[in-house]
Amino acid sequence: MTAGRLVWGLGRLAVAGYCRAERVGHPRRDAPVLVVATHPNGLLDPPMIVATAGRTPRFLAKSTLFPMPLVGWFVRGAGAIPVYRRVDVGAGADASRNTGMFAAVDHALADGEAVCLFPEGTTHSRGTIDPLKTGAARIALSAASEGIPVRIVAVGLNFDRKAELRSAATIAYGRPFSPAPFVERFTADAHDAVSALTAEIASRLRDLVIEVEPVREAELVHALDRIYTAARHGGSDAASALARRQRLAERLLPALRRDRPEAYDALIGSLARYPRRLAR
């Protein structure tokens, strides 16, 4: 067994043991693809992609992970491509070496592989998408300008209760789209094209996640959705549940906070009291 198969075999086992993952959408299983995903759960996010993508992408990983005793073995065994971030210069990173990173990614895409990165740049639990780094757009435009028919696929990772073992997770895949319409702008004004494509990637990621305050409001969204499902006397598919929860998070709760703050506070209070009542 190769190191890569061993690493991702262990990764799939970790995913199966940690959560109940369900995929929404259909990832592209052939042709060169740049996968851009949200990053809510650290080292578990790459195996979540591998377990649901129908293929094994090459991942970009910050260069400071490679020298680490155990983590370094995993990222090297997985065939990760190192990224030398300016913020890691103090830890020995050399941002000038990213020329080799772009060449390695172009080579992988030219060979028809999938490459995955997390354009927020770091994992977090803020419940919203952080401003994206521009690397994903630069990689896509670099490959497209070389004539590589790359497609970009956005992926939203949604955890019901990230800290709770065996909770549900929805991995939502968006429709593939081409960076080709931005290539002419890239030739004329690279900064403008990169900014425009980065904004497009951010918009597509937001279509695939539930952006909500991660403690009280996230639990409120899940509770309201469970009430709706129970009232309908049955479950629903993951795509419908994701769409409902997005509407609750993006429309209902902001409208309540703005127009009926007393109703919003009452809902939050009821949610806080419910576990105590249930325990009694």
mmCIF file of N, CA, C and O in Angstrom, residues 1 5 29 35 90 94 109 120 123 131 147 187 192 199 255 266:
data_model
loop_
_atom_site.group_PDB
_atom_site.id
_atom_site.type_symbol
_atom_site.label_atom_id
_atom_site.label_comp_id
_atom_site.label_asym_id
_atom_site.label_seq_id
_atom_site.Cartn_x
_atom_site.Cartn_y
_atom_site.Cartn_z
ATOM 1 N N MET A 1 0.854 -1.197 0.000
ATOM 2 C CA MET A 1 0.000 0.000 0.000
ATOM 3 C C MET A 1 0.889 1.246 0.000
ATOM 4 O O MET A 1 1.837 1.350 0.771
ATOM 5 N N ARG A 5 -2.379 6.135 -0.137
ATOM 6 C CA ARG A 5 -3.571 5.313 0.123
ATOM 7 C C ARG A 5 -3.734 5.076 1.620
ATOM 8 O O ARG A 5 -4.849 5.071 2.151
ATOM 9 N N ARG A 29 -15.754 14.332 -11.460
ATOM 10 C CA ARG A 29 -14.827 13.239 -11.196
ATOM 11 C C ARG A 29 -13.756 13.085 -12.275
ATOM 12 O O ARG A 29 -12.921 12.179 -12.199
ATOM 13 N N VAL A 35 -10.539 22.709 -6.663
ATOM 14 C CA VAL A 35 -11.555 22.667 -5.616
ATOM 15 C C VAL A 35 -11.230 23.736 -4.582
ATOM 16 O O VAL A 35 -10.115 23.770 -4.047
ATOM 17 N N GLY A 90 8.737 34.074 9.679
ATOM 18 C CA GLY A 90 9.459 33.870 10.929
ATOM 19 C C GLY A 90 9.661 32.412 11.267
ATOM 20 O O GLY A 90 10.541 32.058 12.052
ATOM 21 N N ASP A 94 9.766 30.820 2.935
ATOM 22 C CA ASP A 94 10.337 31.746 1.955
ATOM 23 C C ASP A 94 9.322 31.931 0.840
ATOM 24 O O ASP A 94 9.163 31.058 -0.020
ATOM 25 N N LEU A 109 -2.685 20.073 -12.819
ATOM 26 C CA LEU A 109 -3.906 20.361 -13.570
ATOM 27 C C LEU A 109 -3.756 19.972 -15.043
ATOM 28 O O LEU A 109 -4.699 19.465 -15.654
ATOM 29 N N GLU A 120 -9.793 30.696 2.485
ATOM 30 C CA GLU A 120 -9.818 31.569 3.659
ATOM 31 C C GLU A 120 -8.440 31.638 4.319
ATOM 32 O O GLU A 120 -8.161 32.562 5.076
ATOM 33 N N THR A 123 -8.177 27.856 9.384
ATOM 34 C CA THR A 123 -9.424 27.336 9.937
ATOM 35 C C THR A 123 -9.941 28.264 11.031
ATOM 36 O O THR A 123 -9.158 28.951 11.694
ATOM 37 N N PRO A 131 -12.761 36.919 4.632
ATOM 38 C CA PRO A 131 -12.276 37.415 3.329
ATOM 39 C C PRO A 131 -11.268 36.441 2.737
ATOM 40 O O PRO A 131 -10.374 35.954 3.430
ATOM 41 N N GLY A 147 -3.713 27.668 -21.226
ATOM 42 C CA GLY A 147 -4.532 26.808 -22.076
ATOM 43 C C GLY A 147 -5.046 25.558 -21.392
ATOM 44 O O GLY A 147 -5.623 24.684 -22.049
ATOM 45 N N THR A 187 -4.750 39.278 -18.522
ATOM 46 C CA THR A 187 -3.644 39.714 -19.384
ATOM 47 C C THR A 187 -3.475 41.223 -19.336
ATOM 48 O O THR A 187 -2.354 41.745 -19.319
ATOM 49 N N ASP A 192 -6.855 43.385 -11.214
ATOM 50 C CA ASP A 192 -8.303 43.531 -11.389
ATOM 51 C C ASP A 192 -8.958 42.170 -11.626
ATOM 52 O O ASP A 192 -10.005 41.861 -11.048
ATOM 53 N N ALA A 199 -13.839 37.482 -5.864
ATOM 54 C CA ALA A 199 -15.201 37.839 -5.452
ATOM 55 C C ALA A 199 -16.212 36.809 -5.953
ATOM 56 O O ALA A 199 -17.170 36.464 -5.243
ATOM 57 N N ALA A 255 -34.198 39.454 10.053
ATOM 58 C CA ALA A 255 -35.444 40.233 10.084
ATOM 59 C C ALA A 255 -35.978 40.343 11.508
ATOM 60 O O ALA A 255 -36.461 41.414 11.925
ATOM 61 N N ALA A 266 -36.920 36.347 22.805
ATOM 62 C CA ALA A 266 -37.768 35.292 23.359
ATOM 63 C C ALA A 266 -37.377 33.927 22.785
ATOM 64 O O ALA A 266 -37.340 32.917 23.501
#
